CSV table of C-alpha atoms and ligand atoms in Angstrom, one decimal:
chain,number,residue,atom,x,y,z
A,21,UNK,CA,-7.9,-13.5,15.0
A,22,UNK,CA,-11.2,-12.9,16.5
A,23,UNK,CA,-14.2,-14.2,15.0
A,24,UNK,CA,-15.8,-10.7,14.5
A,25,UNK,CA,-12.3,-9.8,12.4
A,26,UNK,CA,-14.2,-13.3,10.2
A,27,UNK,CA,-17.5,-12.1,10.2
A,28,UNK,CA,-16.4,-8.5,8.9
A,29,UNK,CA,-15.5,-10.0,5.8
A,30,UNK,CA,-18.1,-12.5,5.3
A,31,UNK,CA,-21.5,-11.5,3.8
A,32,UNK,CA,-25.1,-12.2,4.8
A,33,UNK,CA,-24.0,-13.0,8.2
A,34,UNK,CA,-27.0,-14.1,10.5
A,35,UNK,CA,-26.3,-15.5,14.1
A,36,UNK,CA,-28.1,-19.0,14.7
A,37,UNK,CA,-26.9,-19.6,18.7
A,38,UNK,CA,-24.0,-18.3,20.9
A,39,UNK,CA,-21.0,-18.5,19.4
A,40,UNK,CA,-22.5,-19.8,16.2
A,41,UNK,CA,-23.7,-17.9,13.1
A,42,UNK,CA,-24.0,-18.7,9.5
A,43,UNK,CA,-22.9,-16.5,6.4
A,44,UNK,CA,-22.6,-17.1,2.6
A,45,UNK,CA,-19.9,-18.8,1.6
A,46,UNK,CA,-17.2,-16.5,-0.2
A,47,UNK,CA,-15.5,-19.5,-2.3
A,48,UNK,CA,-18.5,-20.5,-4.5
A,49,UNK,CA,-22.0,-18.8,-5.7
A,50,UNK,CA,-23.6,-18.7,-2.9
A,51,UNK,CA,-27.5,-17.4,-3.0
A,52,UNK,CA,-28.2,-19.5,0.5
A,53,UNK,CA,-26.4,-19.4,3.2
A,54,UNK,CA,-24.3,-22.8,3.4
A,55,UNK,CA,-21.3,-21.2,5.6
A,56,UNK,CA,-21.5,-22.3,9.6
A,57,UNK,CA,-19.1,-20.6,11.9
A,58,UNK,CA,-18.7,-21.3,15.5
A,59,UNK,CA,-16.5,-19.8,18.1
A,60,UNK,CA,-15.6,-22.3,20.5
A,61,UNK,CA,-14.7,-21.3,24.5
A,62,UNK,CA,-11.2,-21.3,24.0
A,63,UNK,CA,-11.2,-18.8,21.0
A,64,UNK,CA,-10.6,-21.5,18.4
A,65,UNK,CA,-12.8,-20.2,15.2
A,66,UNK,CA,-14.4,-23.4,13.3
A,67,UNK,CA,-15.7,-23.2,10.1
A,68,UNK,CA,-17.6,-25.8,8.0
A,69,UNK,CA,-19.0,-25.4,4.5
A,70,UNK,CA,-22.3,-27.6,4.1
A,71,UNK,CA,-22.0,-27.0,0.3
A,72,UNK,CA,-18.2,-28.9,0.4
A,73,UNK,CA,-15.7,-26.0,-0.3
A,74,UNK,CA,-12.1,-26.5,1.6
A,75,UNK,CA,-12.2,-24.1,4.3
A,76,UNK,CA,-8.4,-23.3,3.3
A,77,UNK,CA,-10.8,-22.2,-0.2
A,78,UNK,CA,-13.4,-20.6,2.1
A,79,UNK,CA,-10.4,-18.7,4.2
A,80,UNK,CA,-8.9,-17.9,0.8
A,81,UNK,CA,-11.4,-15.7,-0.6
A,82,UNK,CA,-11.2,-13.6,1.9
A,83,UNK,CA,-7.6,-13.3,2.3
A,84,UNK,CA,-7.0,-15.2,5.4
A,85,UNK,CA,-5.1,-18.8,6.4
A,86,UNK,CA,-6.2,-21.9,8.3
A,87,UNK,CA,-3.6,-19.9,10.8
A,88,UNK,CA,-5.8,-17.3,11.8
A,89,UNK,CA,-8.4,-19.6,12.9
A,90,UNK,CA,-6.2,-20.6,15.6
A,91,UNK,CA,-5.7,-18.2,18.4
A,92,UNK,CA,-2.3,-17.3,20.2
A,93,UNK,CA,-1.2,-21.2,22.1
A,94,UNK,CA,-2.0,-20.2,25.5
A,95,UNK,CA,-1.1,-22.0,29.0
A,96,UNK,CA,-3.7,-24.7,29.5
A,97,UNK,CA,-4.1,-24.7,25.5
A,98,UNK,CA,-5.8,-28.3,25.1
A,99,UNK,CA,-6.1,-28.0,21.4
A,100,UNK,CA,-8.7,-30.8,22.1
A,101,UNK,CA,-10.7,-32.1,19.1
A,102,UNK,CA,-14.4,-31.1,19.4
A,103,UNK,CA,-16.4,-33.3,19.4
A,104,UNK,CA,-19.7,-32.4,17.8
A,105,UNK,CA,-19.4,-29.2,16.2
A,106,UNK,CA,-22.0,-28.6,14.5
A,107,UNK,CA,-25.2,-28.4,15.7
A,108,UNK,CA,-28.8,-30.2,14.2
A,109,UNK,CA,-29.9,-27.1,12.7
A,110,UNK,CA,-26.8,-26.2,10.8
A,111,UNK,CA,-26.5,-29.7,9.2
A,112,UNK,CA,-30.5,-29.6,8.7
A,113,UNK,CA,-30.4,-26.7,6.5
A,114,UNK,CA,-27.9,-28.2,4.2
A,115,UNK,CA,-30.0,-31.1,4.2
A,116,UNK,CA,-33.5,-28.8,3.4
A,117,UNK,CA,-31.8,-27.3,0.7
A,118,UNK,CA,-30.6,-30.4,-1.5
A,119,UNK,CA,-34.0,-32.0,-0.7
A,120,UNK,CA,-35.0,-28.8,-2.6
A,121,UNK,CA,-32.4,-29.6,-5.6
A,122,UNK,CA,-34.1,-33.4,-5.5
A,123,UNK,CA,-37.7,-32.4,-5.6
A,124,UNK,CA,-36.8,-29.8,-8.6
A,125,UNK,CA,-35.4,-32.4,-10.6
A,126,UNK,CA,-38.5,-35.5,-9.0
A,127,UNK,CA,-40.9,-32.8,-10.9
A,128,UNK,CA,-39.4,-32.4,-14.0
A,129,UNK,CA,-39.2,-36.0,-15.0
A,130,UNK,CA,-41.9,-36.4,-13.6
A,131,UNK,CA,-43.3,-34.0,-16.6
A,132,UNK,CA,-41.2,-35.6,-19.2
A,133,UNK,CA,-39.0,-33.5,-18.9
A,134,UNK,CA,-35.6,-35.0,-19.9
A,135,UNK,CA,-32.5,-34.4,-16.9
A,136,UNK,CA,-30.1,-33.0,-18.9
A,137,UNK,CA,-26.0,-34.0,-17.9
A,138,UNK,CA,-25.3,-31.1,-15.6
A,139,UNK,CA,-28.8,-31.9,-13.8
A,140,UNK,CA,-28.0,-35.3,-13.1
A,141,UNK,CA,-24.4,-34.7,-12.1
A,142,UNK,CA,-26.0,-32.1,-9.5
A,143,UNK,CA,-28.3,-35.0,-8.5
A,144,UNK,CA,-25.1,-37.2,-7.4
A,145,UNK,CA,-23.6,-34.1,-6.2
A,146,UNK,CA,-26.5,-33.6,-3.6
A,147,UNK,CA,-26.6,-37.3,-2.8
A,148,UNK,CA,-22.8,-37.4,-1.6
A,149,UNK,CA,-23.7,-34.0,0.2
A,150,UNK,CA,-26.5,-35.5,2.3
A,151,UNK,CA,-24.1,-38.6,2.7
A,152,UNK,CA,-21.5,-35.8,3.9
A,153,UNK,CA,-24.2,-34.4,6.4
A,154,UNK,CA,-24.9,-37.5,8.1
A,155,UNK,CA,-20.8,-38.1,8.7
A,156,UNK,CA,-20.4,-34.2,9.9
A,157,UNK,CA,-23.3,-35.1,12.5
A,158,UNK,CA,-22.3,-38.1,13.7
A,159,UNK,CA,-19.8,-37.1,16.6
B,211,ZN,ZN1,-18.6,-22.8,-0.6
């Protein structure tokens, strides 16, 4: 599959490098883009969801298989691990946007404002995401 087959059926596509762009994510509501895609050299498609869906989930919503990621073996085929895939920027803006989610809820207490359970469960969801980020960054 090539990755412009992907990008057809993702929505709010924007290119962030060569080879790399970022989308919404089909599996979850998603009102920021949190979906990074790179095409790597070799035509292997990589996909990573900063806000934590399975990208079998991601590749599910839009009717596709971890499969089609991967194209046709070819001679000379290393199927090589890559090392760092994503780049600062991509794991950054995962990282600017649950900073956002923290200083949303630092202000309301910091009004009185009671945290009510969903809020504080989105706290420690946010925590374990920018615990995620530092793991996906560090090749
Ligand atoms: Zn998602």
């Amino acid at each position: 599959m090539s990755v412009d087959k992907l990008l057809s059926l993702l929505h709010g596509v924007k290119p962030t490098g060569r080879g790399r762009w970022v989308s919404r994510c089909p599996a979850h509501e998603d009102s920021r883009p949190s979906l990074a895609i790179r095409e790597l050299d070799d035509g292997r498609v990589l996909l990573h969801d900063f806000a934590g869906c399975p990208t079998s989930d991601v590749l599910a919503a839009v009717g596709l298989t971890l499969e089609d990621l991967f194209p046709e073996r070819q001679e000379g085929y290393s199927g090589a691990k890559e090392r760092r895939p994503w780049s600062a920027i991509d794991v950054l803006r995962c990282v600017a946007f649950e900073a956002l989610v923290v200083s949303i809820a630092a202000n309301n207490v910091a009004q009185g404002v009671e945290l009510p359970e969903a809020d504080r469960k989105r706290l420690l969801l946010a925590a374990s995401r920018l615990q995620a980020a530092t793991e996906v960054c560090d090749g």
